[in-house]
Each structure stands twice: as C-alpha cells, then as structure tokens.
Amino acid sequence: METLTYRKKLLAFIIKLVKKAGKIVVNANTDLSIDEKLNFKDLVTQYDKAVQDYLENSLSKKYPFVKFLAEEGDDFGKVDLSGELFIIDPIDGTSNFINKLNASAISVAYAVDGETVVGVVYNPFNKDLFYAIKGFGAFYNGKKTVVNERSIKEGLVGFGTAVYYDELIEKTKQTFSKVLVNCNDMRRLGGASLDICYVATNKFSAFYECRLAPWDYASAMLILKESGGIITDFDGNELTFDKKTSVVTGNQKSYYELKKLLDD
Ligand code: IPD
Ligand code: CA
Ligand code: CA
C-alpha cells in the first residue's frame, strides 16, 4: 500500500541517489563520446547513459515493481503509464554539459497513474536541490518555496528554443518577439527542469517552450504546483506523460499574462 511514509522514504532515497549521480556529472573527465539523436542539435553522451543506468539500477533494486520512462531509452510511447512509474531525465541540459556551462540538472519523478506525486530536481554543479511531495509543499535547499504575484513586466521570463524541432523555429521566434516587448527581460538557460523550478522559486516570473518531453517537466511540474504556480500546455490543458507538448508556466498572475501573449 502506497502511503505518505512510503513517499517520504522514496523522496529521501531519490535525493541520496541524485546527489551520488551528480558526482558522475561533475567529475566527468574522460573525453565525451557524443552521439546524435533526432538531429545534430539533439545530443547524448556516455554520461547521460551512465547516470540513467545508475539511477535505474539503484531504483529497481529497491522498487522492482515500478516501471520506468527515461529519456535515453526507447520506451517512449510503449510504456504503460498506469500505476507506479519513475520518469527520469539523467542530464537535463546536455548541451550545457557538453559545453561545460555547469548548468544542468538530474530530474527524477515518481508518478502514480499518470500524476507526479514525488519530484526531485538537482543541479550538481551548484548543489541546488528542489523537491516536492504532492500535498506537502515544495522545498528549495530545505526551505519551503511559495510563488509570489509578480507580473512579467517586473520579472524575467525564461524560455526554451525547442531547437530540436525545425518546424517550431518560426513559432519560437514569433513568441520571443511578443514576450520580449512585454516583460522585464528574457533568459534562455538551457535546462527546462531548472527553468520551471526557477519559476517555483521566483527567480523567473514565468517560463515557456513550444515543445518539451515528459522527462523535462515531470518532476518540476509538481515542484511548481506545490509552490502555488500554474503549468499547462499553451491551450491550458494539464500536462500528461504520453506525448511531447508545449509548456507555459507562471505564478497566479504571470501565467495568465504569458498565456495570453502566446494565444494572440
Ligand atoms: C533539453 C533542455 C532544453 C530544452 C529542450 C530539452 P536535454 O533537454 O531542457 O532547455 O530547450 O527542449 O529537450 O535534451 O538537454 O535533456
Ligand atoms: Ca531534458
Ligand atoms: Ca536529458
């Protein structure tokens, strides 16, 4: 029986694992072996695979009955999303990692029947740790986080370029122009899970990207919601884990401001 104690223990275990996995990322010192996935912009290294293997092996030893949806696998679209599921992005911000920008995250979500109930996002370079359990708030480096009411006029809007998808480049350019004139300033940092956690912790007023995958947002969406923020696709629908989707996020004010700009 899946209880609150079970979720708390699982959270503690995931935190321990992402910290250990973070060492693999930070200490990566052999030459990178880089492979292309969808195209020359969508890359994977041996470290993405090593972190994913480490997390999957460790989690499956303790939770052998929980399924996995992980980025560097070929299970997308094939995995049964019902019941208990771990959703893993081993290195969110692979381009940042390849280019040694020290701004990537490890993201592990635990979902039950298609809804994240435990989420952890960890940046091993600066040790920023974000986590949440559904119904029990979200925490940033041990402190509860609550979104403010800041308008996009007063704050930064983070965005992603959906750069793996040529068909979205025009749309990304158009949305950028519209948002830029209506907000304080914009940022493209290169790791969607961190971007969404930055909305949860009021570093960003809002964030959007024309297409993300479930492993990019599965953990961070719970962290943002538990902080009182909103996250949907551009049409206002709840995010699911069965497909890639547009994502718009914000606090109770900025979400609506940004969504309106993306609608117009
Ligand atoms: C990517 C990053 C990036 C976003 C892409 C994602 P990856 O994840 O989150 O910020 O723009 O859409 O796919 O490939 O580095 O794990
Ligand atoms: Ca990612
Ligand atoms: Ca990744």
Coordinates of C-alpha atoms and ligand atoms in Angstrom, one line a residue:
M1 CA 0.0 0.0 0.0
E2 CA 1.4 3.3 -1.1
T3 CA 1.3 5.7 1.9
L4 CA 2.8 9.1 2.9
T5 CA 5.6 7.3 4.8
Y6 CA 6.3 5.3 1.6
R7 CA 6.5 8.6 -0.4
K8 CA 8.8 10.3 2.2
K9 CA 11.2 7.3 2.3
L10 CA 11.2 7.3 -1.5
L11 CA 11.9 11.0 -1.6
A12 CA 14.9 10.6 0.8
F13 CA 16.2 7.7 -1.3
I14 CA 15.9 9.7 -4.6
I15 CA 17.7 12.6 -3.0
K16 CA 20.5 10.3 -2.0
L17 CA 20.7 8.9 -5.5
V18 CA 20.7 12.2 -7.4
K19 CA 23.5 13.5 -5.2
K20 CA 25.6 10.4 -5.9
A21 CA 24.7 10.6 -9.6
G22 CA 25.6 14.3 -9.5
K23 CA 29.2 13.2 -8.8
I24 CA 29.3 11.3 -12.1
V25 CA 28.3 14.5 -13.9
V26 CA 30.6 16.9 -12.1
N27 CA 33.6 14.6 -12.2
A28 CA 33.1 13.7 -15.9
N29 CA 36.7 13.8 -17.1
T30 CA 37.1 11.4 -19.9
D31 CA 36.6 12.7 -23.5
L32 CA 33.0 12.9 -24.3
S33 CA 31.6 10.5 -26.7
I34 CA 28.8 12.4 -28.3
D35 CA 26.0 10.8 -30.4
E36 CA 23.2 12.5 -32.4
K37 CA 19.6 11.5 -31.6
L38 CA 16.9 13.4 -33.7
N39 CA 19.5 15.5 -35.5
F40 CA 22.8 17.3 -35.0
K41 CA 21.3 19.5 -32.2
D42 CA 19.9 16.7 -30.1
L43 CA 22.9 15.0 -28.5
V44 CA 23.6 12.3 -25.9
T45 CA 26.9 11.5 -24.2
Q46 CA 28.2 8.4 -22.3
Y47 CA 27.5 10.3 -19.1
D48 CA 23.8 10.8 -19.8
K49 CA 23.7 7.0 -20.2
A50 CA 25.8 6.3 -17.2
V51 CA 23.6 8.5 -14.9
Q52 CA 20.5 6.9 -16.3
D53 CA 21.9 3.4 -15.7
Y54 CA 23.0 4.2 -12.2
L55 CA 19.5 5.6 -11.3
E56 CA 17.6 2.8 -12.9
N57 CA 19.7 0.1 -11.4
S58 CA 19.6 1.6 -7.9
L59 CA 15.8 2.4 -8.0
S60 CA 14.9 -1.0 -9.5
K61 CA 16.8 -2.9 -6.8
K62 CA 14.6 -1.3 -4.1
Y63 CA 11.4 -0.7 -6.1
P64 CA 11.4 -3.7 -8.6
F65 CA 7.7 -3.3 -9.4
V66 CA 7.9 0.3 -10.5
K67 CA 8.2 0.9 -14.3
F68 CA 10.5 3.5 -15.9
L69 CA 10.1 6.2 -18.5
A70 CA 13.6 7.5 -19.1
E71 CA 14.9 9.8 -21.8
E72 CA 17.8 7.7 -23.0
G73 CA 15.7 4.6 -23.6
D74 CA 13.4 3.6 -26.5
D75 CA 10.4 3.1 -24.3
F76 CA 8.6 6.4 -25.1
G77 CA 5.2 5.6 -26.3
K78 CA 5.5 2.0 -25.3
V79 CA 5.5 2.2 -21.5
D80 CA 2.2 1.7 -19.7
L81 CA 1.8 4.9 -17.7
S82 CA -0.7 3.5 -15.2
G83 CA 0.3 2.5 -11.7
E84 CA 3.8 3.4 -10.3
L85 CA 6.3 4.9 -12.7
F86 CA 9.7 6.7 -12.4
I87 CA 10.3 9.4 -15.0
I88 CA 13.9 10.2 -15.4
D89 CA 16.0 12.9 -17.2
P90 CA 19.5 11.8 -16.4
I91 CA 21.1 15.1 -17.6
D92 CA 18.6 17.9 -18.4
G93 CA 20.7 20.4 -20.3
T94 CA 23.0 18.0 -22.2
S95 CA 24.2 20.9 -24.4
N96 CA 25.2 22.9 -21.4
F97 CA 27.0 19.8 -20.1
I98 CA 28.9 19.3 -23.4
N99 CA 29.9 22.9 -23.5
K100 CA 30.9 23.0 -19.8
L101 CA 28.4 25.6 -18.8
N102 CA 27.8 24.0 -15.4
A103 CA 24.1 24.4 -15.6
S104 CA 22.4 21.0 -15.9
A105 CA 20.1 19.0 -13.7
I106 CA 19.2 15.5 -12.8
S107 CA 15.4 15.0 -12.7
V108 CA 13.6 12.1 -11.1
A109 CA 9.8 11.9 -10.7
Y110 CA 7.7 9.3 -9.2
A111 CA 4.2 9.2 -10.7
V112 CA 1.1 7.2 -9.8
D113 CA -1.5 6.7 -12.5
G114 CA 0.0 9.5 -14.7
E115 CA 0.4 12.1 -12.0
T116 CA 3.7 13.0 -10.3
V117 CA 3.5 12.7 -6.6
V118 CA 7.2 12.9 -5.7
G119 CA 9.6 15.1 -7.7
V120 CA 13.3 15.9 -7.4
V121 CA 15.5 18.2 -9.5
Y122 CA 19.1 18.6 -8.6
N123 CA 21.8 20.7 -10.1
P124 CA 25.1 19.0 -9.1
F125 CA 27.2 22.0 -10.1
N126 CA 25.9 24.4 -7.6
K127 CA 24.1 21.8 -5.4
D128 CA 20.7 23.4 -5.8
L129 CA 18.1 20.9 -4.7
F130 CA 14.3 21.3 -5.4
Y131 CA 11.8 18.7 -4.3
A132 CA 8.1 18.2 -3.5
I133 CA 5.7 15.6 -2.3
K134 CA 2.1 16.1 -3.6
G135 CA 0.1 17.9 -0.9
F136 CA 3.1 18.7 1.3
G137 CA 4.6 21.8 -0.4
A138 CA 7.8 22.3 -2.3
F139 CA 11.3 22.9 -1.0
Y140 CA 14.4 24.7 -2.4
N141 CA 17.6 23.8 -0.5
G142 CA 15.5 22.8 2.5
K143 CA 13.3 25.9 2.6
K144 CA 9.6 25.9 1.6
T145 CA 9.0 27.8 -1.6
V146 CA 5.9 29.8 -2.5
V147 CA 5.4 31.7 -5.7
N148 CA 4.9 35.5 -5.5
E149 CA 2.4 37.6 -7.5
R150 CA 5.0 39.4 -9.7
S151 CA 3.9 40.4 -13.2
I152 CA 6.1 39.5 -16.2
K153 CA 6.5 43.3 -16.5
E154 CA 8.5 43.2 -13.3
G155 CA 10.4 39.9 -13.7
L156 CA 12.4 37.7 -16.0
V157 CA 10.6 35.3 -18.4
G158 CA 12.6 32.1 -19.1
F159 CA 12.1 30.3 -22.4
G160 CA 13.3 27.4 -24.3
T161 CA 14.1 27.3 -28.0
A162 CA 12.6 23.8 -28.8
V163 CA 15.6 23.7 -31.0
Y164 CA 15.4 20.0 -32.0
Y165 CA 12.3 20.7 -34.0
D166 CA 12.8 22.7 -37.2
E167 CA 9.1 23.2 -37.6
L168 CA 8.9 25.2 -34.4
I169 CA 11.7 27.7 -35.1
E170 CA 9.3 30.3 -36.7
K171 CA 6.8 30.0 -33.8
T172 CA 9.6 30.3 -31.3
K173 CA 10.9 33.5 -33.0
Q174 CA 7.4 35.0 -33.1
T175 CA 6.6 34.2 -29.4
F176 CA 10.0 35.6 -28.4
S177 CA 9.3 38.9 -30.1
K178 CA 5.9 39.2 -28.5
V179 CA 7.1 38.3 -25.0
L180 CA 10.2 40.4 -25.1
V181 CA 8.3 43.7 -25.5
N182 CA 6.0 42.8 -22.7
C183 CA 8.3 41.6 -19.9
N184 CA 11.3 43.0 -17.9
D185 CA 13.7 40.7 -19.8
M186 CA 14.1 37.2 -21.0
R187 CA 16.5 34.3 -20.3
R188 CA 17.4 31.1 -22.2
L189 CA 19.3 29.0 -19.7
G190 CA 19.2 25.5 -21.4
G191 CA 17.6 23.1 -18.9
A192 CA 13.8 23.1 -18.7
S193 CA 13.6 21.4 -15.4
L194 CA 15.7 24.1 -13.8
D195 CA 13.8 26.8 -15.7
I196 CA 10.5 25.5 -14.2
C197 CA 12.0 25.3 -10.7
Y198 CA 13.2 28.9 -11.1
V199 CA 9.5 29.9 -11.6
A200 CA 8.7 28.0 -8.4
T201 CA 11.4 29.9 -6.5
N202 CA 10.6 33.3 -8.1
K203 CA 13.9 33.7 -9.9
F204 CA 11.8 33.7 -13.1
S205 CA 8.3 35.2 -13.2
A206 CA 7.3 32.7 -15.9
F207 CA 8.7 30.2 -18.4
Y208 CA 7.5 28.7 -21.7
E209 CA 8.7 26.4 -24.5
C210 CA 7.0 25.3 -27.7
R211 CA 7.8 21.6 -27.1
L212 CA 9.1 19.6 -24.2
A213 CA 9.1 15.9 -23.4
P214 CA 7.6 14.4 -20.2
W215 CA 11.1 13.8 -18.6
D216 CA 11.8 17.6 -19.0
Y217 CA 8.9 18.6 -16.8
A218 CA 7.6 15.5 -14.8
S219 CA 9.4 16.5 -11.6
A220 CA 9.5 20.3 -11.9
M221 CA 5.8 20.5 -12.6
L222 CA 5.0 19.1 -9.2
I223 CA 7.5 21.4 -7.6
L224 CA 5.9 24.4 -9.3
K225 CA 2.3 23.3 -8.5
E226 CA 3.2 22.7 -4.8
S227 CA 4.7 26.2 -4.8
G228 CA 1.3 27.6 -5.9
G229 CA 2.2 28.1 -9.5
I230 CA 0.5 27.0 -12.7
I231 CA 1.8 24.8 -15.5
T232 CA -0.2 23.7 -18.6
D233 CA 0.3 23.4 -22.4
F234 CA -0.3 26.6 -24.5
D235 CA -4.0 25.7 -24.7
G236 CA -4.4 25.5 -21.0
N237 CA -4.6 21.7 -20.8
E238 CA -3.0 19.7 -18.0
L239 CA 0.4 18.2 -19.0
T240 CA 0.4 14.4 -19.5
F241 CA 3.2 11.9 -20.0
D242 CA 2.1 10.3 -23.2
K243 CA 3.3 12.9 -25.6
K244 CA 5.6 15.9 -26.1
T245 CA 3.9 19.2 -25.6
S246 CA 4.1 22.9 -25.4
V247 CA 4.5 24.2 -21.8
V248 CA 3.6 27.5 -20.2
T249 CA 4.2 28.3 -16.5
G250 CA 3.9 31.1 -14.1
N251 CA 2.6 32.4 -10.8
Q252 CA -1.1 33.2 -10.4
K253 CA -0.7 36.4 -12.3
S254 CA 2.2 35.9 -14.8
Y255 CA 0.9 32.6 -16.1
Y256 CA -2.2 34.3 -17.5
E257 CA -0.3 37.3 -18.8
L258 CA 2.2 35.0 -20.6
K259 CA -0.5 32.6 -21.9
K260 CA -2.5 35.5 -23.4
L261 CA 0.6 36.6 -25.3
L262 CA 1.2 33.1 -26.6
D263 CA -2.5 32.8 -27.6
D264 CA -2.6 36.2 -29.6
Ligands
IPD1 C1 16.5 19.9 -23.2 C2 16.7 21.1 -22.3 C3 16.5 22.4 -23.1 C4 15.2 22.4 -23.8 C5 15.0 21.2 -24.6 C6 15.1 20.0 -23.8 P1 18.0 17.8 -22.8 O1 16.7 18.7 -22.5 O2 15.7 21.0 -21.2 O3 16.5 23.5 -22.2 O4 15.2 23.6 -24.6 O5 13.7 21.3 -25.2 O6 14.9 18.8 -24.6 O7 17.9 17.3 -24.2 O8 19.2 18.6 -22.5 O9 17.8 16.7 -21.7
CA2 CA 15.7 17.3 -20.9
CA3 CA 18.5 14.8 -21.0

